[in-house]
Coordinates of C-alpha atoms in Angstrom, one line a residue:
M1 CA -4.6 -16.6 38.1
S2 CA -3.4 -13.7 40.2
T3 CA -6.2 -11.8 41.9
A4 CA -6.7 -8.1 42.3
A5 CA -5.4 -6.9 45.6
S6 CA -7.0 -4.3 48.0
S7 CA -3.7 -2.9 49.3
S8 CA -4.9 0.6 49.4
G9 CA -7.6 -0.3 51.9
G10 CA -11.4 -0.2 51.6
E11 CA -13.7 -2.4 49.6
D12 CA -12.5 -3.2 46.1
L13 CA -15.5 -2.2 44.0
A14 CA -14.0 -3.7 40.9
R15 CA -12.9 -7.0 42.2
G16 CA -13.2 -9.7 39.5
N17 CA -13.1 -7.1 36.7
Y18 CA -9.3 -6.8 36.5
S19 CA -6.4 -9.2 36.8
D20 CA -3.7 -11.1 34.9
A21 CA -5.5 -13.7 32.9
Y22 CA -4.1 -17.2 32.6
P23 CA -5.5 -18.7 30.5
P24 CA -6.6 -15.6 28.5
A25 CA -9.9 -14.2 29.7
K26 CA -12.6 -13.5 27.2
V27 CA -14.5 -10.3 27.2
A28 CA -18.0 -10.8 25.8
A29 CA -18.6 -7.3 24.3
P30 CA -18.0 -6.9 20.6
L31 CA -14.7 -5.6 19.4
Q32 CA -14.7 -1.9 18.4
S33 CA -12.4 -0.1 16.1
L34 CA -11.5 3.2 17.8
K35 CA -11.2 5.1 14.6
D36 CA -14.8 4.3 13.9
L37 CA -16.2 5.9 17.1
R38 CA -19.1 8.2 16.2
E39 CA -22.4 9.4 17.6
D40 CA -24.4 6.2 17.0
T41 CA -21.8 4.2 19.1
V42 CA -22.4 6.3 22.2
G43 CA -23.7 4.3 25.1
K44 CA -22.6 0.9 23.6
T45 CA -20.5 -1.5 25.6
V46 CA -17.5 -2.5 23.5
Q47 CA -14.2 -4.3 23.7
C48 CA -10.8 -2.8 22.7
A49 CA -7.3 -4.2 22.9
R50 CA -3.9 -3.0 24.1
M51 CA -3.4 -0.2 26.6
D52 CA -0.8 2.5 27.5
P53 CA -0.9 2.4 31.3
E54 CA 0.7 5.9 31.6
C55 CA -2.4 7.6 30.3
A56 CA -5.0 4.7 30.1
N57 CA -5.2 5.2 26.3
A58 CA -6.8 2.2 24.7
R59 CA -5.2 1.5 21.3
R60 CA -6.0 -0.8 18.4
E61 CA -3.7 -1.3 15.4
D62 CA -6.1 -1.3 12.5
G63 CA -4.5 0.6 9.7
L64 CA -3.6 3.9 11.2
C65 CA -3.1 3.5 15.0
S66 CA -6.0 5.1 16.8
A67 CA -6.1 6.2 20.4
A68 CA -9.0 7.1 22.6
R69 CA -8.9 8.2 26.3
G70 CA -10.1 5.6 28.8
T71 CA -11.6 6.6 32.2
F72 CA -12.9 4.4 35.0
L73 CA -16.4 3.7 36.3
D74 CA -17.1 4.7 39.9
D75 CA -13.4 5.6 40.6
P76 CA -12.2 2.0 41.6
R77 CA -8.9 3.0 43.2
Q78 CA -7.4 -0.5 43.4
M79 CA -8.2 -1.1 39.7
V80 CA -6.7 2.2 38.7
K81 CA -3.5 1.5 40.7
W82 CA -3.2 -2.0 39.2
V83 CA -3.7 -0.7 35.6
G84 CA -1.1 2.0 36.3
G85 CA 1.4 -0.7 37.3
L86 CA 1.2 -2.6 33.9
Q87 CA 4.3 -2.4 31.8
L88 CA 4.2 -0.5 28.5
E89 CA 3.1 -2.6 25.6
S90 CA 1.2 -5.0 27.7
F91 CA -1.6 -6.7 25.8
V92 CA -5.0 -6.3 27.5
S93 CA -8.6 -7.0 26.8
A94 CA -10.6 -4.0 28.0
E95 CA -14.4 -3.6 28.2
G96 CA -16.1 -0.2 28.5
I97 CA -18.9 2.1 27.6
I98 CA -18.5 4.7 24.8
Q99 CA -19.4 8.2 25.9
R100 CA -19.0 11.7 24.6
A101 CA -16.0 13.6 26.0
Q102 CA -17.0 16.6 28.0
V103 CA -14.1 18.6 26.5
P104 CA -12.1 17.6 23.4
V105 CA -9.2 15.2 24.2
K106 CA -6.1 16.8 22.8
S107 CA -3.7 14.0 23.7
C108 CA -5.5 11.4 21.6
Q109 CA -6.4 10.9 17.9
V110 CA -10.0 10.4 18.9
T111 CA -11.0 13.7 20.4
D112 CA -14.8 13.7 20.8
Y113 CA -15.3 10.4 22.5
E114 CA -13.9 8.4 25.4
I115 CA -14.3 4.9 26.9
L116 CA -15.6 4.4 30.4
L117 CA -13.6 1.3 31.4
T118 CA -15.4 -1.5 33.3
K119 CA -13.1 -4.4 32.8
V120 CA -9.4 -4.8 32.1
F121 CA -7.7 -8.2 31.8
C122 CA -4.0 -8.4 31.0
Q123 CA -3.4 -11.2 28.5
A124 CA 0.4 -10.7 28.3
R125 CA 2.6 -8.3 30.1
G126 CA 5.1 -6.2 28.3
P127 CA 8.9 -6.5 29.1
E128 CA 10.4 -4.6 32.0
K129 CA 12.5 -2.5 29.6
L130 CA 11.6 -1.9 26.0
G131 CA 14.5 -1.9 23.4
L132 CA 12.6 0.7 21.4
S133 CA 9.8 2.8 22.8
F134 CA 6.6 3.4 20.9
A135 CA 7.2 7.1 20.8
A136 CA 10.8 6.7 19.5
A137 CA 9.6 4.2 16.8
N138 CA 7.2 6.9 15.6
K139 CA 10.0 9.4 15.0
A140 CA 12.4 9.7 12.0
V141 CA 15.1 7.1 12.0
A142 CA 18.5 8.7 13.0
R143 CA 22.1 7.5 12.5
I144 CA 21.6 5.5 9.3
D145 CA 25.2 4.5 8.9
E146 CA 26.3 4.3 12.5
Q147 CA 25.8 1.9 15.3
D148 CA 23.7 3.2 18.2
P149 CA 25.7 4.3 21.3
G150 CA 26.3 1.5 23.8
E151 CA 25.6 1.4 27.5
A152 CA 29.1 2.8 28.3
E153 CA 28.6 5.8 26.1
L154 CA 25.3 6.6 27.6
Q155 CA 26.4 6.6 31.3
N156 CA 27.5 10.2 31.4
L157 CA 24.9 11.4 28.9
H158 CA 22.3 13.9 30.2
I159 CA 18.9 13.2 28.9
N160 CA 16.0 15.7 28.9
K161 CA 13.0 13.6 29.7
K162 CA 10.7 16.1 28.0
V163 CA 12.3 15.4 24.7
I164 CA 11.9 12.0 23.1
P165 CA 15.2 11.0 21.5
A166 CA 15.2 9.4 18.0
A167 CA 16.5 5.9 17.7
G168 CA 19.1 4.8 15.2
L169 CA 18.7 2.3 12.4
A170 CA 20.5 -0.4 14.4
T171 CA 17.9 0.0 17.2
H172 CA 15.0 -0.2 14.8
L173 CA 16.4 -3.3 13.1
S174 CA 16.9 -5.0 16.5
N175 CA 13.3 -4.3 17.6
P176 CA 11.3 -5.1 14.5
V177 CA 7.9 -5.5 16.3
M178 CA 8.0 -2.1 18.0
H179 CA 9.2 -0.6 14.6
K180 CA 6.2 -2.1 12.9
R181 CA 3.8 -1.0 15.7
A182 CA 4.5 2.7 15.0
P183 CA 1.8 4.5 13.0
L184 CA 4.5 6.2 10.9
Q185 CA 6.0 2.8 9.8
Q186 CA 2.5 1.4 9.1
A187 CA 1.7 4.6 7.0
I188 CA 4.9 4.2 5.0
A189 CA 4.1 0.5 4.4
D190 CA 0.5 1.4 3.2
V191 CA 1.8 4.0 0.8
R192 CA 4.3 1.5 -0.7
K193 CA 1.5 -1.0 -1.0
T194 CA -0.8 1.5 -2.7
V195 CA 2.0 2.6 -5.2
R196 CA 2.4 -1.1 -6.2
H197 CA -1.4 -1.4 -6.7
I198 CA -1.7 1.8 -8.8
F199 CA 1.3 0.7 -10.9
A200 CA -0.2 -2.7 -11.5
E201 CA -3.7 -1.3 -12.2
Y202 CA -2.4 1.0 -14.9
L203 CA -0.2 -1.6 -16.6
E204 CA -3.0 -4.2 -16.5
S205 CA -5.4 -1.7 -18.1
M206 CA -2.9 -1.3 -20.9
G207 CA -2.8 -5.0 -21.6
F208 CA 0.4 -5.9 -19.7
N209 CA 0.8 -9.3 -18.0
Q210 CA 2.4 -9.7 -14.6
F211 CA 4.9 -12.5 -14.0
E212 CA 7.1 -13.6 -11.1
P213 CA 10.8 -14.1 -12.0
P214 CA 13.0 -16.2 -9.7
C215 CA 15.3 -14.4 -7.2
L216 CA 17.7 -17.3 -6.8
L217 CA 19.7 -18.2 -9.9
G218 CA 22.3 -20.6 -11.0
A219 CA 24.4 -17.9 -12.7
A220 CA 24.8 -14.2 -12.3
S221 CA 22.3 -12.1 -14.2
E222 CA 24.8 -9.5 -15.4
G223 CA 28.2 -10.6 -14.1
G224 CA 30.6 -8.2 -12.5
A225 CA 31.5 -7.7 -8.9
N226 CA 28.1 -6.4 -7.7
V227 CA 26.5 -9.9 -7.2
F228 CA 25.6 -11.8 -4.1
K229 CA 27.0 -15.3 -4.2
L230 CA 26.0 -18.1 -1.7
P231 CA 26.4 -21.8 -1.3
Y232 CA 23.4 -23.9 -2.3
F233 CA 23.5 -27.7 -1.7
G234 CA 27.1 -28.1 -2.8
R235 CA 27.0 -25.6 -5.7
D236 CA 27.0 -21.9 -6.1
A237 CA 23.9 -19.8 -6.4
F238 CA 23.4 -16.1 -7.0
L239 CA 20.7 -13.5 -6.0
A240 CA 19.1 -12.0 -9.0
Q241 CA 20.6 -8.6 -10.1
S242 CA 17.8 -8.1 -12.6
P243 CA 14.7 -9.8 -14.0
Q244 CA 15.5 -8.6 -17.6
F245 CA 16.4 -12.1 -19.0
Y246 CA 13.1 -13.5 -17.7
K247 CA 11.2 -10.5 -19.2
Q248 CA 12.7 -11.4 -22.6
I249 CA 11.9 -15.1 -22.1
E250 CA 8.2 -14.1 -21.4
I251 CA 8.1 -11.9 -24.6
A252 CA 9.8 -14.6 -26.7
G253 CA 7.1 -17.0 -25.4
G254 CA 4.4 -14.8 -26.7
R255 CA 3.3 -12.7 -23.8
K256 CA 4.5 -9.5 -25.6
K257 CA 3.8 -6.9 -22.9
V258 CA 5.0 -8.0 -19.4
Y259 CA 6.0 -6.5 -16.1
C260 CA 7.0 -7.7 -12.6
I261 CA 7.1 -6.1 -9.2
G262 CA 9.8 -7.5 -6.8
P263 CA 13.2 -7.2 -5.3
T264 CA 16.6 -7.3 -7.0
F265 CA 19.9 -7.5 -5.3
R266 CA 23.1 -5.5 -6.0
A267 CA 26.2 -6.0 -3.8
E268 CA 27.0 -2.3 -3.9
N269 CA 28.4 -0.5 -0.8
S270 CA 26.2 2.5 -1.2
N271 CA 23.4 4.2 0.7
T272 CA 20.9 5.3 -1.9
P273 CA 17.1 5.3 -1.9
R274 CA 16.9 3.7 -5.4
H275 CA 15.8 0.3 -6.2
M276 CA 0.4 8.3 -9.6
T277 CA 0.5 11.0 -7.5
E278 CA -3.3 12.1 -7.6
Q279 CA -4.6 8.5 -6.9
L280 CA -2.0 8.1 -4.1
K281 CA -3.2 11.4 -2.4
Q282 CA -6.8 10.2 -2.6
R283 CA -6.2 6.7 -1.3
C284 CA -3.5 7.4 1.3
K285 CA -4.4 11.0 2.5
E286 CA -4.1 10.3 6.2
E287 CA -0.9 8.1 5.8
I288 CA 0.8 10.8 3.6
E289 CA -0.1 13.5 6.1
L290 CA 1.4 11.4 8.9
V291 CA 4.6 10.7 7.0
H292 CA 5.0 14.4 6.1
A293 CA 4.6 15.4 9.7
V294 CA 7.7 13.4 10.6
Y295 CA 9.7 13.5 7.3
Q296 CA 9.0 17.0 6.2
S297 CA 9.5 17.8 2.5
P298 CA 8.1 20.2 -0.1
E299 CA 5.2 19.1 -2.3
F300 CA 6.1 17.3 -5.5
L301 CA 5.8 19.4 -8.7
V302 CA 3.8 17.3 -11.2
P303 CA 3.9 18.3 -14.9
E304 CA 0.6 19.2 -16.5
P305 CA -0.9 16.7 -19.0
G306 CA 1.0 17.1 -22.3
R307 CA 3.9 18.9 -20.7
E308 CA 5.8 15.8 -19.4
V309 CA 9.6 16.1 -19.6
R310 CA 11.4 13.4 -21.7
L311 CA 15.1 14.1 -22.3
I312 CA 17.5 12.2 -24.5
F313 CA 20.5 11.2 -22.4
A314 CA 22.8 13.5 -24.4
E315 CA 20.4 16.4 -23.7
G316 CA 20.7 15.7 -20.0
Q317 CA 24.5 15.7 -20.2
K318 CA 24.3 19.0 -22.2
L319 CA 22.2 20.5 -19.4
L320 CA 24.8 19.4 -16.8
R321 CA 27.6 21.0 -18.8
E322 CA 25.8 24.3 -19.4
E323 CA 23.7 24.8 -16.2
G324 CA 25.1 22.3 -13.7
P325 CA 27.9 22.6 -11.1
E326 CA 31.3 23.5 -12.5
E327 CA 32.7 20.0 -11.9
Y328 CA 30.3 18.6 -14.5
C329 CA 31.3 21.0 -17.3
H330 CA 33.3 18.2 -19.1
V331 CA 30.8 15.3 -18.9
R332 CA 30.6 13.2 -22.1
D333 CA 27.6 11.9 -23.9
D334 CA 29.0 8.4 -23.9
E335 CA 29.7 8.0 -20.2
D336 CA 27.2 7.0 -17.5
M337 CA 25.8 9.4 -14.9
S338 CA 26.9 9.2 -11.3
T339 CA 24.4 9.5 -8.5
P340 CA 25.5 13.1 -7.7
Q341 CA 25.1 14.0 -11.4
E342 CA 21.6 12.6 -11.4
K343 CA 20.7 14.7 -8.4
A344 CA 22.2 17.8 -10.0
L345 CA 20.2 17.1 -13.2
G346 CA 17.0 16.7 -11.1
A347 CA 17.6 20.2 -9.6
I348 CA 18.1 21.7 -13.1
V349 CA 14.9 20.1 -14.4
R350 CA 12.9 21.4 -11.4
R351 CA 14.2 24.9 -12.0
K352 CA 13.9 24.9 -15.8
F353 CA 10.7 22.8 -16.3
N354 CA 8.9 23.3 -13.0
T355 CA 8.6 19.5 -12.4
D356 CA 10.2 16.9 -10.1
F357 CA 9.5 14.1 -12.6
Y358 CA 11.2 13.4 -15.9
I359 CA 12.4 10.6 -18.2
L360 CA 15.9 10.2 -19.4
D361 CA 15.9 8.2 -22.6
K362 CA 18.4 6.7 -25.1
F363 CA 21.2 5.7 -22.7
P364 CA 24.6 5.1 -24.4
E365 CA 25.4 1.5 -25.2
S366 CA 28.5 1.7 -22.9
A367 CA 26.3 2.5 -19.9
R368 CA 23.8 -0.3 -20.3
P369 CA 24.0 -4.1 -19.9
F370 CA 24.7 -6.1 -23.1
Y371 CA 21.1 -7.2 -23.5
A372 CA 19.7 -3.7 -23.8
M373 CA 18.2 -3.2 -27.3
L374 CA 20.3 -0.9 -29.5
D375 CA 18.6 2.0 -31.3
P376 CA 18.4 0.9 -35.0
E377 CA 18.9 4.5 -36.1
N378 CA 21.9 5.1 -33.8
P379 CA 23.7 1.9 -32.6
G380 CA 25.7 4.0 -30.2
V381 CA 22.7 4.4 -27.9
T382 CA 20.0 2.0 -26.5
N383 CA 16.2 2.0 -26.4
S384 CA 16.3 2.1 -22.6
F385 CA 15.2 4.8 -20.2
D386 CA 15.1 5.7 -16.5
Y387 CA 12.3 7.5 -14.8
F388 CA 13.4 10.1 -12.2
M389 CA 11.8 11.8 -9.2
R390 CA 13.9 14.7 -7.9
G391 CA 17.0 13.3 -9.4
Q392 CA 16.4 9.8 -7.9
E393 CA 15.8 6.9 -10.3
I394 CA 12.6 5.1 -9.4
L395 CA 11.9 3.1 -12.5
T396 CA 13.8 1.7 -15.4
G397 CA 12.7 0.1 -18.6
G398 CA 13.4 -0.5 -22.3

């Protein structure tokens, strides 16, 4: 165990209360969630984990990342100097006394309370150089399609230290732990989780049964070129393009109403965001506010009850011909929509019906897989639909 040094001279008043801990030192005080600091916790001695040495902000990752300012008892200079020398993202166990802040702390999420630190033990030091900083991980991802600039490209680049540069997707993917540590990424994950829960809750309340289809198959689900093929113990295997067959097997087996939530895989060289609102706002209020602060966008327009928009596919094509961009004036009712056409239709629906959500029903038979059920009254179209949000398909069924 390395000991705390008194290099700055004078008696070390905090000796024994700070050091690198091998094996990990245990702090006896109970663990405290920083986001739960309130009046009845004032005066209590508590434990918190992680620390940003640049500002002595103790942080715990419990849902949204909380931060509270940490100060030191009796101004122990050697301890303050030692803590200031810890690398960013070092993992520490810190003990301190909760007290009211004399003035609101603007630099932290916890503004009315601070922690008077009495012990700080470093359980694991962070790396000398982070591949992705905490601040950059908490900004919008930049350069989705491009590789991040290499060292040679950065040599002559002037960097304003007051401005935190955004990191590209390649940097985020190469530093998954720091990516996951950011409150923004945790908020996005929580919103996605809550959407799945609300989706499942509604379907379960309507008598649907959830099932889990396989993702690795012995034959392609739909054929064509957009399938991932891979070797599997001397034979070919394929990643599932769709769970549709397995839904039909469940129905034929007597389940009647079924649904599944899971990934599908399409070998398409495209960058699209494809493949509840009131409950989501209530359950994820803080998370949504955090995401909106970084990825700014206007509020969604939700149709009033009874005024939901459900368009027949041919009606959607008619709107594109009559009210869409000029290049779509000759689209046919028997041809599938491209992604730009879907976005254009979304803009028309928003302007015409004052909503961002709509259903496009009765797709033509030529635009759907062979297993889609044909409309008995019109065999040229199918009983299949897509659910759109601002012109982006977010759900499909039939």
